[in-house]
Coordinates of C-alpha atoms in Angstrom, one line a residue:
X1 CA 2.9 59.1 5.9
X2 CA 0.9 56.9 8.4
X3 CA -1.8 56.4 5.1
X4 CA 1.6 54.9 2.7
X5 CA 2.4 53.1 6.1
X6 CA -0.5 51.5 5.9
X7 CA -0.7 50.7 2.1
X8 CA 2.7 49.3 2.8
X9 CA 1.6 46.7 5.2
X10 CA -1.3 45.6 2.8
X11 CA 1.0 45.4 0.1
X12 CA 3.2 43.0 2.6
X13 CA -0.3 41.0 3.4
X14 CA -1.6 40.3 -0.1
X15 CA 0.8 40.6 -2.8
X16 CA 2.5 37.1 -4.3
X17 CA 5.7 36.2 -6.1
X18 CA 6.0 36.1 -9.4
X19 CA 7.7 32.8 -10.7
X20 CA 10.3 32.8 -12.6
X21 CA 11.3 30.5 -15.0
X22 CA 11.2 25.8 -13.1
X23 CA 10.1 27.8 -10.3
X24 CA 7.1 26.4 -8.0
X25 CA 5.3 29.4 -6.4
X26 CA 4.4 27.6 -2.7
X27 CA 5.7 28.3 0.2
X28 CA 7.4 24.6 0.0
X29 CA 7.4 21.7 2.8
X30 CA 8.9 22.5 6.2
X31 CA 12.7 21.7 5.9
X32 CA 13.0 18.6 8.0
X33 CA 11.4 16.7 5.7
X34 CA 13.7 17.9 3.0
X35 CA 17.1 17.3 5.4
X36 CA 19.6 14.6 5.1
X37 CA 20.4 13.3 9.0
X38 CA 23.9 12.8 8.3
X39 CA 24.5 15.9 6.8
X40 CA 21.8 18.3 8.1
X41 CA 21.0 20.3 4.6
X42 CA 18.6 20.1 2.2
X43 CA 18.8 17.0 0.0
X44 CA 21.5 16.8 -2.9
X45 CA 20.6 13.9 -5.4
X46 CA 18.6 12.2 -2.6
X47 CA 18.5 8.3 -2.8
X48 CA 16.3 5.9 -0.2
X49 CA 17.0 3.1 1.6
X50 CA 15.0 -0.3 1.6
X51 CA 13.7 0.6 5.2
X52 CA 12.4 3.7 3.9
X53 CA 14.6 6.9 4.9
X54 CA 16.7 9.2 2.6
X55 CA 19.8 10.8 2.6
X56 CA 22.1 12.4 0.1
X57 CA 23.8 9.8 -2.1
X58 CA 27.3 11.2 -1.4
X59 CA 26.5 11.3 2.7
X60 CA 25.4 7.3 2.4
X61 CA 28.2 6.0 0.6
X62 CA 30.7 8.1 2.9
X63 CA 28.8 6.0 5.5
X64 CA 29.2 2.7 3.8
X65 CA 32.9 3.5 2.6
X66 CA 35.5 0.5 4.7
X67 CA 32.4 -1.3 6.0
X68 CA 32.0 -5.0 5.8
X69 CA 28.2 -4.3 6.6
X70 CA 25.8 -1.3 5.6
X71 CA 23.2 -0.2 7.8
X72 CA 20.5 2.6 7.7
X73 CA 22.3 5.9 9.5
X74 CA 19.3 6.5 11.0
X75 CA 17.7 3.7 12.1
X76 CA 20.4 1.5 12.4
X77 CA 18.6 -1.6 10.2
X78 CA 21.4 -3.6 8.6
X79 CA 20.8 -4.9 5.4
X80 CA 22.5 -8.5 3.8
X81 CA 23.4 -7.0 0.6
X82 CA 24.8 -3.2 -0.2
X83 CA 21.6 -1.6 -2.1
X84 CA 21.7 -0.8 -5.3
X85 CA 20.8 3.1 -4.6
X86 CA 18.6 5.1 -7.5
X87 CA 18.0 8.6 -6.9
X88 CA 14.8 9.4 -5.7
X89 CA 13.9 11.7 -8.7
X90 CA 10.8 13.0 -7.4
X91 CA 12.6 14.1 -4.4
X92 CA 15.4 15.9 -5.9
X93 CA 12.9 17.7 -8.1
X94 CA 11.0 19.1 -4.6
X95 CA 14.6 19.9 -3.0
X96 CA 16.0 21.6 -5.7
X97 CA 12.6 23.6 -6.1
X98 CA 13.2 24.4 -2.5
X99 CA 16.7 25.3 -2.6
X100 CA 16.0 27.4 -6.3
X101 CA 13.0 29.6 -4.4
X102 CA 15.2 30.9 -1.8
X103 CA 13.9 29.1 1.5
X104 CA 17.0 27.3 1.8
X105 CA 19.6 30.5 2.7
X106 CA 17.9 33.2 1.4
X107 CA 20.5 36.3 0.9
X108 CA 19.2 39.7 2.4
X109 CA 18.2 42.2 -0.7
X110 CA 18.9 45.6 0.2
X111 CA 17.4 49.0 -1.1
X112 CA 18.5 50.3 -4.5
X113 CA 18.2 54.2 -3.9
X114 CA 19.7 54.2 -0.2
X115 CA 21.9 56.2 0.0
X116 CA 25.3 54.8 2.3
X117 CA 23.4 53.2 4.6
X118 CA 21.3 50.6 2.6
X119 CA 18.2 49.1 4.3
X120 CA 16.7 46.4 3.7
X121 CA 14.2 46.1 0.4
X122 CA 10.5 45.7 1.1
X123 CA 10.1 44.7 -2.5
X124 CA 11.2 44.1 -6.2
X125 CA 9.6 46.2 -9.1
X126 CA 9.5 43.8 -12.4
X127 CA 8.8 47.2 -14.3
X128 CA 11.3 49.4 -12.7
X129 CA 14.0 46.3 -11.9
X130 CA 14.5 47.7 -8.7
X131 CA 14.1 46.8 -5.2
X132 CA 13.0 49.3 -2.4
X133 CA 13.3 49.9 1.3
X134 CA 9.9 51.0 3.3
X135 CA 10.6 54.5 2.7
X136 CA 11.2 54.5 -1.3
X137 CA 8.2 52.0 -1.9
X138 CA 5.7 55.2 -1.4
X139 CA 5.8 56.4 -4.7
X140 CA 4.7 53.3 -6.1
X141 CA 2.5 53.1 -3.6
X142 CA 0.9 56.8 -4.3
X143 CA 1.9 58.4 -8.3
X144 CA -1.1 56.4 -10.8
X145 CA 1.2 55.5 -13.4
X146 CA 3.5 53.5 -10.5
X147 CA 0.7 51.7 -8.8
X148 CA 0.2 49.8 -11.7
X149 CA 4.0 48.3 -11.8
X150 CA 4.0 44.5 -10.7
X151 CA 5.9 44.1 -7.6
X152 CA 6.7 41.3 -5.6
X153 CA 8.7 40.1 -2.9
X154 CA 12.6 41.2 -2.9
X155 CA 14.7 39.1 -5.3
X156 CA 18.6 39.8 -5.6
X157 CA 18.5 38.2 -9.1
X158 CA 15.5 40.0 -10.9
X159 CA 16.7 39.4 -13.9
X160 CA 15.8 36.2 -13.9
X161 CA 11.9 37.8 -13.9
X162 CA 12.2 39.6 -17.0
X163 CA 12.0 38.9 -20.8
X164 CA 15.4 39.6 -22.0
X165 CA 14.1 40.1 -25.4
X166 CA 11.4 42.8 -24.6
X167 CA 12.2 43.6 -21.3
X168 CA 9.3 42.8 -19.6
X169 CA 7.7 41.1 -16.3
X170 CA 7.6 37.0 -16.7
X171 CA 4.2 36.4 -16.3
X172 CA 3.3 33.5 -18.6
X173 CA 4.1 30.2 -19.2
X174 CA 4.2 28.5 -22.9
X175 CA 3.6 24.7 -22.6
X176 CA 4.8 24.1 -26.2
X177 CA 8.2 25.0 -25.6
X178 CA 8.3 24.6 -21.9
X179 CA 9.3 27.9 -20.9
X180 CA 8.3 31.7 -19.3
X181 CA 6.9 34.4 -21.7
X182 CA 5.8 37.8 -20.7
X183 CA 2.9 39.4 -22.8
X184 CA 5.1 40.1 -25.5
X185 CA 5.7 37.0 -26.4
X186 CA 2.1 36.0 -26.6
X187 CA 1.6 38.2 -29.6
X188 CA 5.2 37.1 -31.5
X189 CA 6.9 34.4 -31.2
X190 CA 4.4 32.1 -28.9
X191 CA 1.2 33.6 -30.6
X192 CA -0.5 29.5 -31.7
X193 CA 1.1 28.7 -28.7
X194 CA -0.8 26.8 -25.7
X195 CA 0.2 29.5 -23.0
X196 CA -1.3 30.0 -19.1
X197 CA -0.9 31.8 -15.8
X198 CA 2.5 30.8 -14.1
X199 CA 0.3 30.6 -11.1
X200 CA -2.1 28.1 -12.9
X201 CA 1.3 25.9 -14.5
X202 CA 2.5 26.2 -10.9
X203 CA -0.3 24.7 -9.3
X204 CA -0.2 21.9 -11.7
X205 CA 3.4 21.1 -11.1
X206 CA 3.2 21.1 -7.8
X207 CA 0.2 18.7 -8.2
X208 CA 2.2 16.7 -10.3
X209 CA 5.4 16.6 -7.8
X210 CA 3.0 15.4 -4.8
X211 CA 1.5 12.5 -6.9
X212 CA 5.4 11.6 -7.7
X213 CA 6.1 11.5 -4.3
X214 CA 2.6 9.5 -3.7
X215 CA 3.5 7.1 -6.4
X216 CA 7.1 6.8 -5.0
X217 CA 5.9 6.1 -1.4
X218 CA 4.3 3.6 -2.7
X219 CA 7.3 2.1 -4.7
X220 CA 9.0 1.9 -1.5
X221 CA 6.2 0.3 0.3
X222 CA 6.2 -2.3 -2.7
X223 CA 9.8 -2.9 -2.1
X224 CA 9.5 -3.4 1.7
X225 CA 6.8 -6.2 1.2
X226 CA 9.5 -7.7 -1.4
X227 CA 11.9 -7.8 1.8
X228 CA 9.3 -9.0 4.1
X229 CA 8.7 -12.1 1.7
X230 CA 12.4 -12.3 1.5
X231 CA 13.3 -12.3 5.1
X232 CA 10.0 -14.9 5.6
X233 CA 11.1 -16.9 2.9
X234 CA 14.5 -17.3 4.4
X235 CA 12.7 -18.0 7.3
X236 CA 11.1 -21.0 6.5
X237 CA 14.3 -22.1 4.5
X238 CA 15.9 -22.0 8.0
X239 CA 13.4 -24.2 9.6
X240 CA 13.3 -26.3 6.2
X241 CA 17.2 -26.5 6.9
X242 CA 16.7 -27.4 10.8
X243 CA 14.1 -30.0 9.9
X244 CA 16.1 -31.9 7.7
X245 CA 19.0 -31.9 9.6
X246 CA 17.0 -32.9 12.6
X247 CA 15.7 -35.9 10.4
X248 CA 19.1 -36.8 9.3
X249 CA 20.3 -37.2 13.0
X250 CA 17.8 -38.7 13.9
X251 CA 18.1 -41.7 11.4
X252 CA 21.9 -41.5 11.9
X253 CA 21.1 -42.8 15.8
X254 CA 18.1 -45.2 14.1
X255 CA 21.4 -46.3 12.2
X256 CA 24.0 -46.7 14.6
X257 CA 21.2 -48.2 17.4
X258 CA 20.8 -50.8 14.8
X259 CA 24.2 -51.2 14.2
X260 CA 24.8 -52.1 17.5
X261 CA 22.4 -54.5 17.8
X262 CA 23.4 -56.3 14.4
X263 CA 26.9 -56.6 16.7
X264 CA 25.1 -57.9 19.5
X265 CA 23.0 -60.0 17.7
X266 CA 25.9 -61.9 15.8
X267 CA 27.9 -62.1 19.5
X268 CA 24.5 -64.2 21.0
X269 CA 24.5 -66.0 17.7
X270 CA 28.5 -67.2 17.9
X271 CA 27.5 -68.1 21.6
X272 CA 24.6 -70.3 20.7
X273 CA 26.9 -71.9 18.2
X274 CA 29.4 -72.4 21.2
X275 CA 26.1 -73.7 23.3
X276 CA 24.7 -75.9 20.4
X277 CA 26.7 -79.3 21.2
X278 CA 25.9 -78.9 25.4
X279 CA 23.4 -80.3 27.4
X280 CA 23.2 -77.4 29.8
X281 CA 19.9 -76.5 29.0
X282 CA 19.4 -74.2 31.6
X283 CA 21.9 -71.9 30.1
X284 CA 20.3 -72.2 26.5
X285 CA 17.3 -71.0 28.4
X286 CA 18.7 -67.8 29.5
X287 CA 20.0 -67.0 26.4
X288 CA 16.9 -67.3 24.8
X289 CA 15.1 -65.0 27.4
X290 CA 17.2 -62.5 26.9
X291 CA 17.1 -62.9 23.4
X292 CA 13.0 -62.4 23.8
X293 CA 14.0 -59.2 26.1
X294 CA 16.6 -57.5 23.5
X295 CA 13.8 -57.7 20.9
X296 CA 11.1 -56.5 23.0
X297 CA 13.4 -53.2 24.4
X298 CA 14.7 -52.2 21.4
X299 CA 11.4 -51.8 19.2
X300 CA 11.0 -50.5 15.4
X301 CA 7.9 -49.0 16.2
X302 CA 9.1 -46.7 19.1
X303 CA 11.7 -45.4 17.2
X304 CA 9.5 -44.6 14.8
X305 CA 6.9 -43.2 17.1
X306 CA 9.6 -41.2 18.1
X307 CA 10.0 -39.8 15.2
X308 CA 6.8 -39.3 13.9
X309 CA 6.2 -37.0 16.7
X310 CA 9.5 -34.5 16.0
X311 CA 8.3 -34.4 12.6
X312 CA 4.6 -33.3 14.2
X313 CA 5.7 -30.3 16.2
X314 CA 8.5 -29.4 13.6
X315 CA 5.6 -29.1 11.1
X316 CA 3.7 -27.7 13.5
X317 CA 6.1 -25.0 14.1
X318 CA 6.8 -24.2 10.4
X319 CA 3.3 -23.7 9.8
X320 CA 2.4 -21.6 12.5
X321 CA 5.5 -19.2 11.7
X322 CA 4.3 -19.2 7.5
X323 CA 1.0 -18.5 9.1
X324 CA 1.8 -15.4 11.0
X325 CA 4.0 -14.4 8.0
X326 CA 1.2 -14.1 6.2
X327 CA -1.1 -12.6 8.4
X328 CA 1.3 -9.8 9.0
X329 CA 1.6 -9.4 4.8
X330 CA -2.4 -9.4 4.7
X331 CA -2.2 -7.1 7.2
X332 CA -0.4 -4.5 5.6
X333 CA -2.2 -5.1 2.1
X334 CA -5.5 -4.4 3.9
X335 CA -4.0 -1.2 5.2
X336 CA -2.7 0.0 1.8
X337 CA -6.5 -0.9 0.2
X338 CA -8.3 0.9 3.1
X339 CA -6.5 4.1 2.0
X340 CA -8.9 4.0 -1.0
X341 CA -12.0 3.4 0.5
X342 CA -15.4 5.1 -0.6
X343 CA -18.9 5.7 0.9
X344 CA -21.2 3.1 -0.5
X345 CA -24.7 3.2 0.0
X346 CA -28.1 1.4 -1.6
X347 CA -29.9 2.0 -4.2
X348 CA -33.6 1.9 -3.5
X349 CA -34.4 1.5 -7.5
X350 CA -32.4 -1.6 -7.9
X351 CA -33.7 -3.4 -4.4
X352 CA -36.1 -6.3 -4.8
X353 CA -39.5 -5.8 -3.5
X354 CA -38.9 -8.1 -0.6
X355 CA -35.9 -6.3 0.6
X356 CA -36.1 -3.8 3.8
X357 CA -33.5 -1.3 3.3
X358 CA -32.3 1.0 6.7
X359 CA -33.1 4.9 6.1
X360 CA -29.2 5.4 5.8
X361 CA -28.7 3.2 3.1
X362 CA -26.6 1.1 5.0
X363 CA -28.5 -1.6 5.7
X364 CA -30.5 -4.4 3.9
X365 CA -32.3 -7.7 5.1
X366 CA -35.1 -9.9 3.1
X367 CA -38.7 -8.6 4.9
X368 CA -40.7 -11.9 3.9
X369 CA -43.2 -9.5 2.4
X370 CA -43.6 -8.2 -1.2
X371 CA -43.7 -4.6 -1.0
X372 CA -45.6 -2.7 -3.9
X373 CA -43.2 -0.9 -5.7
X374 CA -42.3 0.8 -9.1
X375 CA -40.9 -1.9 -11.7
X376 CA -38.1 -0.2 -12.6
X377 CA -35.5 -1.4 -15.4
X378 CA -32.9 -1.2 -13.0
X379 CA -35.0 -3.5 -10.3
X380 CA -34.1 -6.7 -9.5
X381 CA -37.6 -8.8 -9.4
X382 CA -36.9 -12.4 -8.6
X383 CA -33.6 -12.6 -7.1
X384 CA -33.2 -10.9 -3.9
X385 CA -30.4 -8.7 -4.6
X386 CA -29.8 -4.7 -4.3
X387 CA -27.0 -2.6 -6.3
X388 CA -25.1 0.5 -4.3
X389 CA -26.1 4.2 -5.6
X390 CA -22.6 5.0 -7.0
X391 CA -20.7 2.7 -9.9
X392 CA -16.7 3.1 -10.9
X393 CA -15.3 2.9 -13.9
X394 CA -11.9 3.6 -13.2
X395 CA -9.3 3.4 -10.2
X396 CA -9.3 1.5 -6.9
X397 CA -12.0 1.5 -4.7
X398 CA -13.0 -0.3 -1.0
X399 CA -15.6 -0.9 0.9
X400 CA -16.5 -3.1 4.3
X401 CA -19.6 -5.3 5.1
X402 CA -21.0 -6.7 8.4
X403 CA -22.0 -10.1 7.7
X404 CA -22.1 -11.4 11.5
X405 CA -24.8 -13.7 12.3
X406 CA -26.1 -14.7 8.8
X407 CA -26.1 -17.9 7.2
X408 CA -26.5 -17.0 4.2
X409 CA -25.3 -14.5 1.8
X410 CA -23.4 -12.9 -1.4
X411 CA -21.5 -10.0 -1.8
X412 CA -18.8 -8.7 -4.3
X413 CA -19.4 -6.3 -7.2
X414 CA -21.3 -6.0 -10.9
X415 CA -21.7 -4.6 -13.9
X416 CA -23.8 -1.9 -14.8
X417 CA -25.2 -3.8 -18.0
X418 CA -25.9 -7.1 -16.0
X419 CA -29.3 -8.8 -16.2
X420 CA -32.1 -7.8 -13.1
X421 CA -34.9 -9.7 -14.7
X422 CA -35.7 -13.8 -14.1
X423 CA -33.4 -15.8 -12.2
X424 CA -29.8 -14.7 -12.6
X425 CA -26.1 -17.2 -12.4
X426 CA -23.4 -15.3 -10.8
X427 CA -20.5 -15.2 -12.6
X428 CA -18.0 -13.1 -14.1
X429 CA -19.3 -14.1 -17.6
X430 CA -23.1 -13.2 -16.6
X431 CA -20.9 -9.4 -15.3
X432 CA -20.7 -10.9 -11.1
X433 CA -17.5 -11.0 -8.7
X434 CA -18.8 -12.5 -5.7
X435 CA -18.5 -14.8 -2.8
X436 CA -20.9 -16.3 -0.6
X437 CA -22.3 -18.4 1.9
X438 CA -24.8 -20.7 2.2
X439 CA -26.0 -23.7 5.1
X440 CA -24.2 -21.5 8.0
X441 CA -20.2 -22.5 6.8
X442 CA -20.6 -23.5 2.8
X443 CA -18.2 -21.0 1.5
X444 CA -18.1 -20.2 -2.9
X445 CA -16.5 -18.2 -5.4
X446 CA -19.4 -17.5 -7.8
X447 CA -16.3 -18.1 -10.5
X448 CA -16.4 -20.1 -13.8
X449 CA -16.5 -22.6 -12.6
X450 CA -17.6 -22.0 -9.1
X451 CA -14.5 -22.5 -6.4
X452 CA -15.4 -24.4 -3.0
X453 CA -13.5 -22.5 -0.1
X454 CA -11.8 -24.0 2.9
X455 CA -11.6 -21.1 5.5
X456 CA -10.0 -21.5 9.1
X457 CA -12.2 -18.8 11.1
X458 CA -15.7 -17.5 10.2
X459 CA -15.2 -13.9 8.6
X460 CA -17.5 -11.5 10.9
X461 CA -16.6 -8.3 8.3
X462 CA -15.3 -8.5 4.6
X463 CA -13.2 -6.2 2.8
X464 CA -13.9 -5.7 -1.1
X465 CA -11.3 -4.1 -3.2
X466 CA -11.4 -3.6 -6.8
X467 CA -8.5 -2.1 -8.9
X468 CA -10.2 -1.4 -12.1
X469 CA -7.3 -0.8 -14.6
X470 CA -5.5 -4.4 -13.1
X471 CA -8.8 -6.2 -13.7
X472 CA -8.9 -7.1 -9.9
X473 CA -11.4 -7.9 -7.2
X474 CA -9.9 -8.8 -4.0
X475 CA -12.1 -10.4 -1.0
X476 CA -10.8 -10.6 2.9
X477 CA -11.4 -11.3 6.4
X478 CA -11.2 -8.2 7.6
X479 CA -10.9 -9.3 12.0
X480 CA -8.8 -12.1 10.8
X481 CA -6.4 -10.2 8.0
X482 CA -6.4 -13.2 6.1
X483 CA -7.4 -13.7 2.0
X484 CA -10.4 -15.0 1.1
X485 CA -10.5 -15.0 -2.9
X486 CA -9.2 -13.0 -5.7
X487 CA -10.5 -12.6 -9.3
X488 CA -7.5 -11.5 -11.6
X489 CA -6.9 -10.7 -14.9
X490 CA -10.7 -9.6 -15.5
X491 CA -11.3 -7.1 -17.8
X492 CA -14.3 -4.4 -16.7
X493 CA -15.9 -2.5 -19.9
X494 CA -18.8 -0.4 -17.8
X495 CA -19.9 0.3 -14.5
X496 CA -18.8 -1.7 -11.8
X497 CA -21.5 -1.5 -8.9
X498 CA -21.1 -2.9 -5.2
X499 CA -23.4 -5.8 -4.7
X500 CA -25.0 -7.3 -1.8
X501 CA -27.4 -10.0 -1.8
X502 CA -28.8 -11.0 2.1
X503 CA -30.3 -14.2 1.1
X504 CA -34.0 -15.6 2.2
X505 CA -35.0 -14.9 6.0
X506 CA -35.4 -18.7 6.2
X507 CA -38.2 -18.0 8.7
X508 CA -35.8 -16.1 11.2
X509 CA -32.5 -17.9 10.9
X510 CA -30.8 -15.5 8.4
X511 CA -32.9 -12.4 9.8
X512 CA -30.2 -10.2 10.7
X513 CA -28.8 -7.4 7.7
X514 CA -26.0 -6.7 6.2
X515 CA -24.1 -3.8 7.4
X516 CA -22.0 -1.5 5.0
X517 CA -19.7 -0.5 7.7
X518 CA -17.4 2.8 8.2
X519 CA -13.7 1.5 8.2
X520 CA -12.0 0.6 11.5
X521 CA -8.1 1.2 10.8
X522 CA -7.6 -0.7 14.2
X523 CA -7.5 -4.1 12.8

């Protein structure tokens, strides 16, 4: 007894479920993150709000039902418009996995041969279709010909395990037509058929349902940058609005100031008529004074002053709010690209013989010197440049470089198939994506044809992003979160390589390397 008590527990320990027919064999995501706040259960036809967070569809719109505005029942964000809610597909595939395994309110399976007094099963046998208590496992634990049934953990619906038309354990899946076969089946009806484990087609699906959800986090980060734009679009709309209307009242009082004095004027003009048969000169005298005063208080030029200085700080007030706007978009596009960023270091093969390059591979300055070194095909042996070890041909990729101190330099990304030989153009023609620097603040786009920049703050760091399949190579200040230069709508045949080019010591004044840097997530 104490030996079958002990096969029992390893039987408990080791043995897995066998997955029956849409079913996912993990042990599925804690339920929180598959419970609706309003109606604390599992999702049912989940659909997600612009700020992010889901809820059932029917539990949102009994929320929203009589209300003049909607807001997010969790967070409490109010949004203009009702959204137009789609379900969240990937979602309801995950909870209705969850809810089909049995996590969500699993019913007790009790023993088959108990007598009165059922206990509770231990485990299913797909051979016997039965399910057994502690006590009337040991036989299959013990006779030969029993050991080799498949078990598994209790199931009320078993059925739902076996082929109904040989009556036998589930354990394949047929990709062709999408469904669970048991060994049978492989030698009938499925026999050309593409058929694997149910483990293996598990694994797949549930790799499949976690790039859904990747791809659909990402869909609702896309949408929440749309928002942002909106809201600092509407933004500057309002100050736009406030301008003008501060302009209009403003010339209304120009108007009505010189309104008045048109009045005035004609009243000092009747008297002077009045005055223009007297001799009392002294009176014509003070007219005229005050005449000469009027003119002198009430002067074009300060009005206009005036209002050449609202305008100023108006301005200066709309661009400092686009400004952060767009620091904060940067910001989170910077955040988004860091997620796919990769380990770059040099390759010694492609470094010019003047270049000194660290023992890491993360560093490279110009060492004056021409080293003797093997002329390799891949060498670079008149322009000072160096390649990283590892090219891309597909996907995103990111990387950081230190570029703090230097006057000079070039980085960006090339072509496997690009010229090393002679003197070299940059371009994307020649197979270069690049910016520089050169005379301490000269900033270009090595484009066709080459694009002066006008940058506000010196970049310390840049960030290089390339999406492959988009055809786009991104550049940024990484410190400052602002955008340096993008090349879009390029289209990448081979290899694309990192590229870093330090420039010429220039007798000490560019000395210092550039830096391939680890990613600081704090910016």
């Amino acid at each position: 007894m104490a030996e079958s008590s002990l096969k029992i527990r390893e039987v408990r320990r080791k043995s897995t479920d066998i997955i029956p027919p849409n079913m996912s064999s993990s042990s599925g995501p804690p339920t929180e993150e598959l419970q609706c706040s309003v109606c604390l259960d599992v999702f049912t036809d989940p659909v997600t709000t612009p700020c992010g967070h889901n809820f059932c569809k029917t539990c949102l719109n009994t929320c929203w039902e009589n209300c003049q505005t909607c807001s997010c029942p969790y967070c409490k964000e109010t949004f203009k418009q009702r959204p137009d809610l789609k379900i969240n597909t990937a979602l309801r595939e995950i909870s209705d996995c969850y809810k089909i395994k049995g996590h969500h309110k699993k019913p007790e399976v009790l023993c088959d041969l108990c007598g009165d007094r059922k206990l509770t099963a231990l485990k299913s046998c797909l051979v016997c279709q039965s399910s057994y208590c502690e006590t009337h496992l040991e036989p299959h634990l013990k006779a030969a010909g029993l050991r080799k049934h498949k078990l598994m953990d209790p199931v009320s619906n078993l059925e739902d395990y076996i082929c109904q038309t040989h009556q036998r354990p589930l354990e394949l899946f047929c990709r062709d037509d999408q469904m669970c076969v048991c060994l049978q089946c492989v030698v009938t009806d499925h026999k050309t058929h593409r058929t694997v484990s149910l483990e293996e087609e598990s694994k797949e699906k549930i790799q499949l349902m976690e790039t859904q959800r990747h791809v659909q986090k990402m869909i609702q980060d896309r949408f929440k940058e749309i928002e942002d734009i909106k809201h600092s679009a509407e933004a500057r709309r309002r100050v736009y609005t406030e301008l003008l209307e501060l302009m209009e009242e403003q010339d209304s009082e120009q108007m009505s100031a010189l309104e008045q004095e048109i009045s005035e004027l004609k009243s000092r003009n009747t008297e002077l008529e009045q005055l223009s048969h007297t001799e009392d000169h002294l009176h014509l005298i003070q007219i005229h004074s005050s005449l000469s005063s009027f003119r002198n208080t009430r002067s074009r030029s300060e009005i206009s002053m005036k209002n050449q200085e609202t305008l100023k700080e108006a301005l200066i007030k709309l661009r400092d709010s686009i400004d952060a706007k767009l620091k904060q978009t940067v910001s989170a596009e910077m955040k988004w690209m860091q997620q796919h960023a990769v380990d770059v270091s040099l390759d010694p093969h492609t470094a010019h013989p003047k270049l000194v390059l660290s023992d890491d591979g993360k560093q490279v300055r110009d060492g004056d010197t021409r080293q003797k070194l093997p002329d390799h095909p891949e060498r670079f042996d008149t322009c000072i440049f160096v390649l990283g070890k590892e090219g891309f041909s597909s996907g995103r990729f990111y990387f950081e470089v230190q570029v703090k101190g230097k006057t000079d330099w070039t980085i960006g990304v090339a072509r496997e198939s690009i010229k090393r030989k002679g003197e070299l153009k940059l371009s994307p023609r020649t197979g270069f994506w690049t910016v520089r620097l050169i005379n301490r603040n000269e900033y270009h786009a090595c484009d066709d044809p080459p694009v002066s920049l006008s940058l506000r703050v010196t970049p310390q760091r840049v960030g290089v992003f390339v999406d492959y399949e988009e055809g786009l190579v991104c550049f940024y200040d990484v410190e400052s979160s602002s955008h340096i230069y993008s090349y879009t709508a390029q289209s990448f045949s081979d290899n694309l390589y990192p590229f870093f080019g330090p420039c010429s010591n220039a007798k000490g004044t560019n000395s210092t390397p550039l830096i391939i840097t680890p990613i600081d997530y704090s910016y």
